[in-house]
Amino acid sequence: MDCTAGLLRKPWDLPFVAEPEEVSGLRRMLRSHLELWKLSEVTDAAQLCVSELVSNVITHVGPGTPAKLAVSMNGTYLRIEVHDPDARALPTLLDAGSEAEAGRGVAIIDAVADRWGVQLCSDRKVTWCELRTGLSPAQGLSPGVGSSVTRAGGPLCLCGDSFGEPPPVVSSRILSTTIAEEAAIGMIADLLRWLGERGCDVDGALDRAQTHYEAKLAHGADLPTRVKAKS
């Protein structure tokens, strides 16, 4: 019998002050939750990611920075987020050699996690990573979460009030505009596929999305040429 069936893995978060002595307590808290969630197989990797994410805040934002650790399930992936108030200090993956100090923490996250990134908001940034678990899709759902598309709004939404702000997601390697555009198109395609598989009108959804987009631009910006979704 699968003892993880029906287990509720509720998202949780914990405010903390970015100091070296806080790291061990955050690691213990994470381990305790993962034991309750029956995810012991990813505990070591998850603790390492927390250590590096918090250390990144201490090093690049500053000791004493108020921050927050948030942990949740994104489908079958364990998602770990660290929030801090400085949207300017962006973690960057460098080709750090054996003697290099900068970039080593991000390189560790890149090696351990299955995916990671940075979400920029008007008042903070969220550095996140996700670890694949051995759960089935049904087992991995958090309460009230129907599918991975629930989190799709995270990297796509603008957290600020101005539509003209830069997009909040900075890729793991600070992608060029062209590559970032392709990544966004891929995400849109995934969402459209999700809608289509559930019998929704994909073309209608595209038209409504275009209408919302143009309504936001109507505040004064010139409207770009509309791209037709169908011939």
JSON list of C-alpha atoms in Angstrom, two decimals:
[
{"chain": "A", "resi": 1, "resn": "MET", "atom": "CA", "xyz": [0.00, 0.00, 0.00]},
{"chain": "A", "resi": 2, "resn": "ASP", "atom": "CA", "xyz": [1.30, 3.44, -0.92]},
{"chain": "A", "resi": 3, "resn": "CYS", "atom": "CA", "xyz": [1.53, 5.41, 2.34]},
{"chain": "A", "resi": 4, "resn": "THR", "atom": "CA", "xyz": [1.89, 8.73, 0.48]},
{"chain": "A", "resi": 5, "resn": "ALA", "atom": "CA", "xyz": [-1.53, 8.48, -1.17]},
{"chain": "A", "resi": 6, "resn": "GLY", "atom": "CA", "xyz": [-3.80, 11.26, 0.04]},
{"chain": "A", "resi": 7, "resn": "LEU", "atom": "CA", "xyz": [-1.02, 12.99, 1.99]},
{"chain": "A", "resi": 8, "resn": "LEU", "atom": "CA", "xyz": [-1.55, 16.75, 2.06]},
{"chain": "A", "resi": 9, "resn": "ARG", "atom": "CA", "xyz": [1.64, 18.69, 1.46]},
{"chain": "A", "resi": 10, "resn": "LYS", "atom": "CA", "xyz": [0.58, 22.20, 2.36]},
{"chain": "A", "resi": 11, "resn": "PRO", "atom": "CA", "xyz": [2.80, 25.10, 1.26]},
{"chain": "A", "resi": 12, "resn": "TRP", "atom": "CA", "xyz": [4.57, 26.83, 4.12]},
{"chain": "A", "resi": 13, "resn": "ASP", "atom": "CA", "xyz": [6.87, 29.79, 4.58]},
{"chain": "A", "resi": 14, "resn": "LEU", "atom": "CA", "xyz": [9.13, 31.11, 7.31]},
{"chain": "A", "resi": 15, "resn": "PRO", "atom": "CA", "xyz": [10.46, 34.69, 7.68]},
{"chain": "A", "resi": 16, "resn": "PHE", "atom": "CA", "xyz": [14.08, 34.92, 8.77]},
{"chain": "A", "resi": 17, "resn": "VAL", "atom": "CA", "xyz": [16.99, 37.34, 9.01]},
{"chain": "A", "resi": 18, "resn": "ALA", "atom": "CA", "xyz": [19.82, 36.55, 6.61]},
{"chain": "A", "resi": 19, "resn": "GLU", "atom": "CA", "xyz": [22.63, 35.67, 9.01]},
{"chain": "A", "resi": 20, "resn": "PRO", "atom": "CA", "xyz": [25.01, 32.70, 8.86]},
{"chain": "A", "resi": 21, "resn": "GLU", "atom": "CA", "xyz": [23.71, 31.32, 12.16]},
{"chain": "A", "resi": 22, "resn": "GLU", "atom": "CA", "xyz": [20.17, 31.11, 10.73]},
{"chain": "A", "resi": 23, "resn": "VAL", "atom": "CA", "xyz": [21.12, 28.59, 8.05]},
{"chain": "A", "resi": 24, "resn": "SER", "atom": "CA", "xyz": [21.25, 25.53, 10.32]},
{"chain": "A", "resi": 25, "resn": "GLY", "atom": "CA", "xyz": [17.81, 26.29, 11.76]},
{"chain": "A", "resi": 26, "resn": "LEU", "atom": "CA", "xyz": [16.29, 26.66, 8.29]},
{"chain": "A", "resi": 27, "resn": "ARG", "atom": "CA", "xyz": [17.86, 23.36, 7.24]},
{"chain": "A", "resi": 28, "resn": "ARG", "atom": "CA", "xyz": [16.38, 21.61, 10.28]},
{"chain": "A", "resi": 29, "resn": "MET", "atom": "CA", "xyz": [12.95, 23.09, 9.64]},
{"chain": "A", "resi": 30, "resn": "LEU", "atom": "CA", "xyz": [13.08, 21.94, 6.03]},
{"chain": "A", "resi": 31, "resn": "ARG", "atom": "CA", "xyz": [14.17, 18.43, 7.01]},
{"chain": "A", "resi": 32, "resn": "SER", "atom": "CA", "xyz": [11.29, 18.14, 9.49]},
{"chain": "A", "resi": 33, "resn": "HIS", "atom": "CA", "xyz": [8.73, 19.11, 6.86]},
{"chain": "A", "resi": 34, "resn": "LEU", "atom": "CA", "xyz": [10.18, 16.79, 4.24]},
{"chain": "A", "resi": 35, "resn": "GLU", "atom": "CA", "xyz": [10.03, 13.90, 6.70]},
{"chain": "A", "resi": 36, "resn": "LEU", "atom": "CA", "xyz": [6.33, 14.63, 7.23]},
{"chain": "A", "resi": 37, "resn": "TRP", "atom": "CA", "xyz": [5.88, 14.88, 3.47]},
{"chain": "A", "resi": 38, "resn": "LYS", "atom": "CA", "xyz": [7.60, 11.50, 2.94]},
{"chain": "A", "resi": 39, "resn": "LEU", "atom": "CA", "xyz": [10.23, 13.12, 0.71]},
{"chain": "A", "resi": 40, "resn": "SER", "atom": "CA", "xyz": [13.37, 11.96, 2.47]},
{"chain": "A", "resi": 41, "resn": "GLU", "atom": "CA", "xyz": [15.01, 11.12, -0.88]},
{"chain": "A", "resi": 42, "resn": "VAL", "atom": "CA", "xyz": [15.41, 14.81, -1.73]},
{"chain": "A", "resi": 43, "resn": "THR", "atom": "CA", "xyz": [16.22, 16.08, 1.77]},
{"chain": "A", "resi": 44, "resn": "ASP", "atom": "CA", "xyz": [19.98, 16.34, 1.35]},
{"chain": "A", "resi": 45, "resn": "ALA", "atom": "CA", "xyz": [19.72, 18.14, -1.99]},
{"chain": "A", "resi": 46, "resn": "ALA", "atom": "CA", "xyz": [16.97, 20.43, -0.67]},
{"chain": "A", "resi": 47, "resn": "GLN", "atom": "CA", "xyz": [19.02, 21.37, 2.40]},
{"chain": "A", "resi": 48, "resn": "LEU", "atom": "CA", "xyz": [22.02, 22.14, 0.22]},
{"chain": "A", "resi": 49, "resn": "CYS", "atom": "CA", "xyz": [19.90, 24.39, -2.00]},
{"chain": "A", "resi": 50, "resn": "VAL", "atom": "CA", "xyz": [18.54, 26.26, 1.02]},
{"chain": "A", "resi": 51, "resn": "SER", "atom": "CA", "xyz": [22.07, 26.79, 2.32]},
{"chain": "A", "resi": 52, "resn": "GLU", "atom": "CA", "xyz": [23.22, 28.25, -1.00]},
{"chain": "A", "resi": 53, "resn": "LEU", "atom": "CA", "xyz": [20.11, 30.39, -1.56]},
{"chain": "A", "resi": 54, "resn": "VAL", "atom": "CA", "xyz": [20.39, 31.93, 1.91]},
{"chain": "A", "resi": 55, "resn": "SER", "atom": "CA", "xyz": [24.15, 32.36, 1.60]},
{"chain": "A", "resi": 56, "resn": "ASN", "atom": "CA", "xyz": [23.56, 34.20, -1.67]},
{"chain": "A", "resi": 57, "resn": "VAL", "atom": "CA", "xyz": [21.37, 36.73, 0.15]},
{"chain": "A", "resi": 58, "resn": "ILE", "atom": "CA", "xyz": [23.96, 37.17, 2.91]},
{"chain": "A", "resi": 59, "resn": "THR", "atom": "CA", "xyz": [26.79, 37.67, 0.41]},
{"chain": "A", "resi": 60, "resn": "HIS", "atom": "CA", "xyz": [25.17, 39.79, -2.25]},
{"chain": "A", "resi": 61, "resn": "VAL", "atom": "CA", "xyz": [22.38, 41.65, -0.41]},
{"chain": "A", "resi": 62, "resn": "GLY", "atom": "CA", "xyz": [23.91, 41.82, 3.04]},
{"chain": "A", "resi": 63, "resn": "PRO", "atom": "CA", "xyz": [23.84, 40.27, 6.53]},
{"chain": "A", "resi": 64, "resn": "GLY", "atom": "CA", "xyz": [20.75, 41.20, 8.51]},
{"chain": "A", "resi": 65, "resn": "THR", "atom": "CA", "xyz": [18.50, 41.37, 5.45]},
{"chain": "A", "resi": 66, "resn": "PRO", "atom": "CA", "xyz": [14.89, 40.39, 6.23]},
{"chain": "A", "resi": 67, "resn": "ALA", "atom": "CA", "xyz": [14.02, 37.44, 4.01]},
{"chain": "A", "resi": 68, "resn": "LYS", "atom": "CA", "xyz": [11.60, 34.55, 3.72]},
{"chain": "A", "resi": 69, "resn": "LEU", "atom": "CA", "xyz": [11.87, 30.84, 2.92]},
{"chain": "A", "resi": 70, "resn": "ALA", "atom": "CA", "xyz": [8.86, 29.36, 1.12]},
{"chain": "A", "resi": 71, "resn": "VAL", "atom": "CA", "xyz": [8.46, 25.66, 0.32]},
{"chain": "A", "resi": 72, "resn": "SER", "atom": "CA", "xyz": [5.70, 24.04, -1.71]},
{"chain": "A", "resi": 73, "resn": "MET", "atom": "CA", "xyz": [4.92, 21.36, -4.26]},
{"chain": "A", "resi": 74, "resn": "ASN", "atom": "CA", "xyz": [4.78, 22.24, -7.96]},
{"chain": "A", "resi": 75, "resn": "GLY", "atom": "CA", "xyz": [3.25, 19.08, -9.35]},
{"chain": "A", "resi": 76, "resn": "THR", "atom": "CA", "xyz": [5.80, 16.35, -8.63]},
{"chain": "A", "resi": 77, "resn": "TYR", "atom": "CA", "xyz": [8.60, 18.86, -8.00]},
{"chain": "A", "resi": 78, "resn": "LEU", "atom": "CA", "xyz": [9.60, 20.25, -4.63]},
{"chain": "A", "resi": 79, "resn": "ARG", "atom": "CA", "xyz": [9.84, 24.04, -4.97]},
{"chain": "A", "resi": 80, "resn": "ILE", "atom": "CA", "xyz": [12.08, 26.09, -2.70]},
{"chain": "A", "resi": 81, "resn": "GLU", "atom": "CA", "xyz": [11.98, 29.89, -2.75]},
{"chain": "A", "resi": 82, "resn": "VAL", "atom": "CA", "xyz": [13.97, 32.54, -0.91]},
{"chain": "A", "resi": 83, "resn": "HIS", "atom": "CA", "xyz": [12.50, 36.05, -0.98]},
{"chain": "A", "resi": 84, "resn": "ASP", "atom": "CA", "xyz": [14.62, 39.14, -0.33]},
{"chain": "A", "resi": 85, "resn": "PRO", "atom": "CA", "xyz": [13.93, 42.89, -0.78]},
{"chain": "A", "resi": 86, "resn": "ASP", "atom": "CA", "xyz": [16.72, 43.71, -3.27]},
{"chain": "A", "resi": 87, "resn": "ALA", "atom": "CA", "xyz": [15.69, 43.27, -6.89]},
{"chain": "A", "resi": 88, "resn": "ARG", "atom": "CA", "xyz": [19.04, 44.64, -8.14]},
{"chain": "A", "resi": 89, "resn": "ALA", "atom": "CA", "xyz": [21.41, 41.98, -6.82]},
{"chain": "A", "resi": 90, "resn": "LEU", "atom": "CA", "xyz": [20.79, 39.18, -9.31]},
{"chain": "A", "resi": 91, "resn": "PRO", "atom": "CA", "xyz": [22.41, 35.77, -8.92]},
{"chain": "A", "resi": 92, "resn": "THR", "atom": "CA", "xyz": [24.34, 34.85, -12.05]},
{"chain": "A", "resi": 93, "resn": "LEU", "atom": "CA", "xyz": [25.75, 31.50, -13.05]},
{"chain": "A", "resi": 94, "resn": "LEU", "atom": "CA", "xyz": [29.44, 31.96, -13.79]},
{"chain": "A", "resi": 95, "resn": "ASP", "atom": "CA", "xyz": [32.03, 29.57, -15.12]},
{"chain": "A", "resi": 96, "resn": "ALA", "atom": "CA", "xyz": [33.62, 29.47, -11.70]},
{"chain": "A", "resi": 97, "resn": "GLY", "atom": "CA", "xyz": [36.94, 27.66, -11.56]},
{"chain": "A", "resi": 98, "resn": "SER", "atom": "CA", "xyz": [38.23, 25.73, -8.59]},
{"chain": "A", "resi": 99, "resn": "GLU", "atom": "CA", "xyz": [39.80, 28.87, -7.10]},
{"chain": "A", "resi": 100, "resn": "ALA", "atom": "CA", "xyz": [36.93, 31.23, -7.86]},
{"chain": "A", "resi": 101, "resn": "GLU", "atom": "CA", "xyz": [34.81, 32.51, -4.98]},
{"chain": "A", "resi": 102, "resn": "ALA", "atom": "CA", "xyz": [32.03, 34.32, -6.87]},
{"chain": "A", "resi": 103, "resn": "GLY", "atom": "CA", "xyz": [29.47, 32.21, -8.66]},
{"chain": "A", "resi": 104, "resn": "ARG", "atom": "CA", "xyz": [30.21, 29.01, -6.79]},
{"chain": "A", "resi": 105, "resn": "GLY", "atom": "CA", "xyz": [26.92, 28.94, -4.85]},
{"chain": "A", "resi": 106, "resn": "VAL", "atom": "CA", "xyz": [24.80, 29.42, -7.97]},
{"chain": "A", "resi": 107, "resn": "ALA", "atom": "CA", "xyz": [26.83, 26.74, -9.74]},
{"chain": "A", "resi": 108, "resn": "ILE", "atom": "CA", "xyz": [26.00, 24.33, -6.91]},
{"chain": "A", "resi": 109, "resn": "ILE", "atom": "CA", "xyz": [22.28, 25.07, -7.23]},
{"chain": "A", "resi": 110, "resn": "ASP", "atom": "CA", "xyz": [22.51, 24.65, -11.00]},
{"chain": "A", "resi": 111, "resn": "ALA", "atom": "CA", "xyz": [24.16, 21.25, -10.51]},
{"chain": "A", "resi": 112, "resn": "VAL", "atom": "CA", "xyz": [21.81, 19.98, -7.79]},
{"chain": "A", "resi": 113, "resn": "ALA", "atom": "CA", "xyz": [18.41, 21.34, -8.82]},
{"chain": "A", "resi": 114, "resn": "ASP", "atom": "CA", "xyz": [16.45, 20.25, -11.87]},
{"chain": "A", "resi": 115, "resn": "ARG", "atom": "CA", "xyz": [15.57, 23.87, -12.67]},
{"chain": "A", "resi": 116, "resn": "TRP", "atom": "CA", "xyz": [15.98, 27.28, -11.07]},
{"chain": "A", "resi": 117, "resn": "GLY", "atom": "CA", "xyz": [15.47, 30.94, -11.79]},
{"chain": "A", "resi": 118, "resn": "VAL", "atom": "CA", "xyz": [14.76, 34.41, -10.45]},
{"chain": "A", "resi": 119, "resn": "GLN", "atom": "CA", "xyz": [11.43, 36.23, -10.32]},
{"chain": "A", "resi": 120, "resn": "LEU", "atom": "CA", "xyz": [11.62, 40.02, -10.05]},
{"chain": "A", "resi": 121, "resn": "CYS", "atom": "CA", "xyz": [8.83, 41.93, -8.33]},
{"chain": "A", "resi": 122, "resn": "SER", "atom": "CA", "xyz": [8.36, 45.63, -7.67]},
{"chain": "A", "resi": 123, "resn": "ASP", "atom": "CA", "xyz": [9.47, 45.30, -4.05]},
{"chain": "A", "resi": 124, "resn": "ARG", "atom": "CA", "xyz": [11.52, 42.11, -3.92]},
{"chain": "A", "resi": 125, "resn": "LYS", "atom": "CA", "xyz": [13.04, 39.23, -5.82]},
{"chain": "A", "resi": 126, "resn": "VAL", "atom": "CA", "xyz": [12.36, 35.52, -5.48]},
{"chain": "A", "resi": 127, "resn": "THR", "atom": "CA", "xyz": [15.19, 33.10, -6.18]},
{"chain": "A", "resi": 128, "resn": "TRP", "atom": "CA", "xyz": [13.78, 29.61, -6.60]},
{"chain": "A", "resi": 129, "resn": "CYS", "atom": "CA", "xyz": [14.75, 26.09, -7.47]},
{"chain": "A", "resi": 130, "resn": "GLU", "atom": "CA", "xyz": [12.86, 22.85, -7.99]},
{"chain": "A", "resi": 131, "resn": "LEU", "atom": "CA", "xyz": [13.83, 19.26, -7.29]},
{"chain": "A", "resi": 132, "resn": "ARG", "atom": "CA", "xyz": [12.22, 16.27, -8.96]},
{"chain": "A", "resi": 133, "resn": "THR", "atom": "CA", "xyz": [10.65, 13.80, -6.52]},
{"chain": "A", "resi": 134, "resn": "GLY", "atom": "CA", "xyz": [9.57, 10.21, -6.99]},
{"chain": "A", "resi": 135, "resn": "LEU", "atom": "CA", "xyz": [5.90, 11.10, -6.58]},
{"chain": "A", "resi": 136, "resn": "SER", "atom": "CA", "xyz": [3.22, 10.38, -9.13]},
{"chain": "A", "resi": 137, "resn": "PRO", "atom": "CA", "xyz": [1.24, 13.38, -10.43]},
{"chain": "A", "resi": 138, "resn": "ALA", "atom": "CA", "xyz": [-1.69, 12.58, -8.12]},
{"chain": "A", "resi": 139, "resn": "GLN", "atom": "CA", "xyz": [0.57, 12.32, -5.08]},
{"chain": "A", "resi": 140, "resn": "GLY", "atom": "CA", "xyz": [2.41, 15.55, -5.78]},
{"chain": "A", "resi": 141, "resn": "LEU", "atom": "CA", "xyz": [-0.57, 17.87, -5.74]},
{"chain": "A", "resi": 142, "resn": "SER", "atom": "CA", "xyz": [-0.85, 20.37, -2.92]},
{"chain": "A", "resi": 143, "resn": "PRO", "atom": "CA", "xyz": [-4.31, 21.21, -1.56]},
{"chain": "A", "resi": 144, "resn": "GLY", "atom": "CA", "xyz": [-6.23, 23.25, -4.10]},
{"chain": "A", "resi": 145, "resn": "VAL", "atom": "CA", "xyz": [-3.61, 22.79, -6.82]},
{"chain": "A", "resi": 146, "resn": "GLY", "atom": "CA", "xyz": [-5.02, 21.12, -9.91]},
{"chain": "A", "resi": 147, "resn": "SER", "atom": "CA", "xyz": [-1.93, 21.04, -12.12]},
{"chain": "A", "resi": 148, "resn": "SER", "atom": "CA", "xyz": [1.44, 22.63, -12.79]},
{"chain": "A", "resi": 149, "resn": "VAL", "atom": "CA", "xyz": [-0.31, 25.38, -14.74]},
{"chain": "A", "resi": 150, "resn": "THR", "atom": "CA", "xyz": [-1.36, 26.83, -11.39]},
{"chain": "A", "resi": 151, "resn": "ARG", "atom": "CA", "xyz": [2.19, 28.09, -11.00]},
{"chain": "A", "resi": 152, "resn": "ALA", "atom": "CA", "xyz": [2.54, 29.19, -14.58]},
{"chain": "A", "resi": 153, "resn": "GLY", "atom": "CA", "xyz": [1.42, 32.67, -13.59]},
{"chain": "A", "resi": 154, "resn": "GLY", "atom": "CA", "xyz": [4.42, 32.98, -11.27]},
{"chain": "A", "resi": 155, "resn": "PRO", "atom": "CA", "xyz": [7.12, 33.44, -13.89]},
{"chain": "A", "resi": 156, "resn": "LEU", "atom": "CA", "xyz": [4.76, 35.16, -16.35]},
{"chain": "A", "resi": 157, "resn": "CYS", "atom": "CA", "xyz": [2.91, 37.72, -14.22]},
{"chain": "A", "resi": 158, "resn": "LEU", "atom": "CA", "xyz": [4.16, 41.24, -13.66]},
{"chain": "A", "resi": 159, "resn": "CYS", "atom": "CA", "xyz": [4.40, 41.80, -9.92]},
{"chain": "A", "resi": 160, "resn": "GLY", "atom": "CA", "xyz": [4.58, 45.56, -10.28]},
{"chain": "A", "resi": 161, "resn": "ASP", "atom": "CA", "xyz": [1.67, 47.82, -11.13]},
{"chain": "A", "resi": 162, "resn": "SER", "atom": "CA", "xyz": [3.12, 49.19, -14.37]},
{"chain": "A", "resi": 163, "resn": "PHE", "atom": "CA", "xyz": [2.59, 47.20, -17.53]},
{"chain": "A", "resi": 164, "resn": "GLY", "atom": "CA", "xyz": [5.76, 48.71, -18.96]},
{"chain": "A", "resi": 165, "resn": "GLU", "atom": "CA", "xyz": [8.06, 47.18, -16.34]},
{"chain": "A", "resi": 166, "resn": "PRO", "atom": "CA", "xyz": [10.65, 44.60, -17.40]},
{"chain": "A", "resi": 167, "resn": "PRO", "atom": "CA", "xyz": [9.48, 40.98, -17.18]},
{"chain": "A", "resi": 168, "resn": "PRO", "atom": "CA", "xyz": [10.12, 39.54, -13.71]},
{"chain": "A", "resi": 169, "resn": "VAL", "atom": "CA", "xyz": [11.88, 36.36, -14.69]},
{"chain": "A", "resi": 170, "resn": "VAL", "atom": "CA", "xyz": [15.63, 36.31, -15.23]},
{"chain": "A", "resi": 171, "resn": "SER", "atom": "CA", "xyz": [16.79, 32.99, -16.57]},
{"chain": "A", "resi": 172, "resn": "SER", "atom": "CA", "xyz": [19.47, 30.90, -14.97]},
{"chain": "A", "resi": 173, "resn": "ARG", "atom": "CA", "xyz": [22.12, 32.28, -17.31]},
{"chain": "A", "resi": 174, "resn": "ILE", "atom": "CA", "xyz": [20.70, 35.75, -17.98]},
{"chain": "A", "resi": 175, "resn": "LEU", "atom": "CA", "xyz": [19.27, 34.82, -21.35]},
{"chain": "A", "resi": 176, "resn": "SER", "atom": "CA", "xyz": [19.51, 37.06, -24.35]},
{"chain": "A", "resi": 177, "resn": "THR", "atom": "CA", "xyz": [16.32, 38.71, -25.57]},
{"chain": "A", "resi": 178, "resn": "THR", "atom": "CA", "xyz": [15.94, 36.24, -28.42]},
{"chain": "A", "resi": 179, "resn": "ILE", "atom": "CA", "xyz": [16.29, 33.16, -26.24]},
{"chain": "A", "resi": 180, "resn": "ALA", "atom": "CA", "xyz": [14.02, 34.67, -23.58]},
{"chain": "A", "resi": 181, "resn": "GLU", "atom": "CA", "xyz": [11.39, 35.27, -26.25]},
{"chain": "A", "resi": 182, "resn": "GLU", "atom": "CA", "xyz": [11.56, 31.63, -27.33]},
{"chain": "A", "resi": 183, "resn": "ALA", "atom": "CA", "xyz": [11.23, 30.52, -23.70]},
{"chain": "A", "resi": 184, "resn": "ALA", "atom": "CA", "xyz": [8.13, 32.69, -23.25]},
{"chain": "A", "resi": 185, "resn": "ILE", "atom": "CA", "xyz": [6.61, 31.34, -26.46]},
{"chain": "A", "resi": 186, "resn": "GLY", "atom": "CA", "xyz": [7.22, 27.81, -25.20]},
{"chain": "A", "resi": 187, "resn": "MET", "atom": "CA", "xyz": [5.41, 28.59, -21.96]},
{"chain": "A", "resi": 188, "resn": "ILE", "atom": "CA", "xyz": [2.47, 30.06, -23.87]},
{"chain": "A", "resi": 189, "resn": "ALA", "atom": "CA", "xyz": [2.35, 26.95, -26.07]},
{"chain": "A", "resi": 190, "resn": "ASP", "atom": "CA", "xyz": [2.25, 24.73, -22.97]},
{"chain": "A", "resi": 191, "resn": "LEU", "atom": "CA", "xyz": [-0.65, 26.72, -21.56]},
{"chain": "A", "resi": 192, "resn": "LEU", "atom": "CA", "xyz": [-2.54, 26.50, -24.84]},
{"chain": "A", "resi": 193, "resn": "ARG", "atom": "CA", "xyz": [-1.99, 22.75, -24.94]},
{"chain": "A", "resi": 194, "resn": "TRP", "atom": "CA", "xyz": [-3.31, 22.50, -21.37]},
{"chain": "A", "resi": 195, "resn": "LEU", "atom": "CA", "xyz": [-6.45, 24.41, -22.43]},
{"chain": "A", "resi": 196, "resn": "GLY", "atom": "CA", "xyz": [-6.89, 22.29, -25.56]},
{"chain": "A", "resi": 197, "resn": "GLU", "atom": "CA", "xyz": [-6.63, 19.02, -23.66]},
{"chain": "A", "resi": 198, "resn": "ARG", "atom": "CA", "xyz": [-9.50, 20.18, -21.49]},
{"chain": "A", "resi": 199, "resn": "GLY", "atom": "CA", "xyz": [-11.76, 21.03, -24.39]},
{"chain": "A", "resi": 200, "resn": "CYS", "atom": "CA", "xyz": [-11.34, 24.80, -24.17]},
{"chain": "A", "resi": 201, "resn": "ASP", "atom": "CA", "xyz": [-11.49, 27.12, -27.18]},
{"chain": "A", "resi": 202, "resn": "VAL", "atom": "CA", "xyz": [-7.79, 27.82, -27.75]},
{"chain": "A", "resi": 203, "resn": "ASP", "atom": "CA", "xyz": [-8.35, 30.40, -30.50]},
{"chain": "A", "resi": 204, "resn": "GLY", "atom": "CA", "xyz": [-10.89, 32.18, -28.32]},
{"chain": "A", "resi": 205, "resn": "ALA", "atom": "CA", "xyz": [-8.42, 32.22, -25.43]},
{"chain": "A", "resi": 206, "resn": "LEU", "atom": "CA", "xyz": [-5.76, 33.75, -27.69]},
{"chain": "A", "resi": 207, "resn": "ASP", "atom": "CA", "xyz": [-8.19, 36.43, -28.85]},
{"chain": "A", "resi": 208, "resn": "ARG", "atom": "CA", "xyz": [-9.16, 37.30, -25.28]},
{"chain": "A", "resi": 209, "resn": "ALA", "atom": "CA", "xyz": [-5.52, 37.42, -24.21]},
{"chain": "A", "resi": 210, "resn": "GLN", "atom": "CA", "xyz": [-4.75, 39.74, -27.12]},
{"chain": "A", "resi": 211, "resn": "THR", "atom": "CA", "xyz": [-7.66, 41.96, -26.09]},
{"chain": "A", "resi": 212, "resn": "HIS", "atom": "CA", "xyz": [-6.35, 42.19, -22.53]},
{"chain": "A", "resi": 213, "resn": "TYR", "atom": "CA", "xyz": [-2.87, 42.95, -23.83]},
{"chain": "A", "resi": 214, "resn": "GLU", "atom": "CA", "xyz": [-4.08, 45.75, -26.09]},
{"chain": "A", "resi": 215, "resn": "ALA", "atom": "CA", "xyz": [-6.24, 47.19, -23.32]},
{"chain": "A", "resi": 216, "resn": "LYS", "atom": "CA", "xyz": [-3.15, 47.57, -21.13]},
{"chain": "A", "resi": 217, "resn": "LEU", "atom": "CA", "xyz": [-1.21, 49.20, -23.95]},
{"chain": "A", "resi": 218, "resn": "ALA", "atom": "CA", "xyz": [-4.08, 51.60, -24.68]},
{"chain": "A", "resi": 219, "resn": "HIS", "atom": "CA", "xyz": [-2.92, 53.92, -21.92]},
{"chain": "A", "resi": 220, "resn": "GLY", "atom": "CA", "xyz": [-0.72, 55.69, -24.43]},
{"chain": "A", "resi": 221, "resn": "ALA", "atom": "CA", "xyz": [1.77, 53.32, -25.99]},
{"chain": "A", "resi": 222, "resn": "ASP", "atom": "CA", "xyz": [1.62, 52.63, -29.70]},
{"chain": "A", "resi": 223, "resn": "LEU", "atom": "CA", "xyz": [-0.02, 49.30, -30.39]},
{"chain": "A", "resi": 224, "resn": "PRO", "atom": "CA", "xyz": [2.23, 46.72, -32.02]},
{"chain": "A", "resi": 225, "resn": "THR", "atom": "CA", "xyz": [1.11, 44.85, -35.09]},
{"chain": "A", "resi": 226, "resn": "ARG", "atom": "CA", "xyz": [-1.22, 42.09, -34.02]},
{"chain": "A", "resi": 227, "resn": "VAL", "atom": "CA", "xyz": [0.05, 38.61, -34.70]},
{"chain": "A", "resi": 228, "resn": "LYS", "atom": "CA", "xyz": [-2.69, 36.37, -35.97]},
{"chain": "A", "resi": 229, "resn": "ALA", "atom": "CA", "xyz": [-2.94, 33.00, -34.27]},
{"chain": "A", "resi": 230, "resn": "LYS", "atom": "CA", "xyz": [-4.70, 31.47, -37.23]},
{"chain": "A", "resi": 231, "resn": "SER", "atom": "CA", "xyz": [-4.93, 32.04, -40.94]}
]
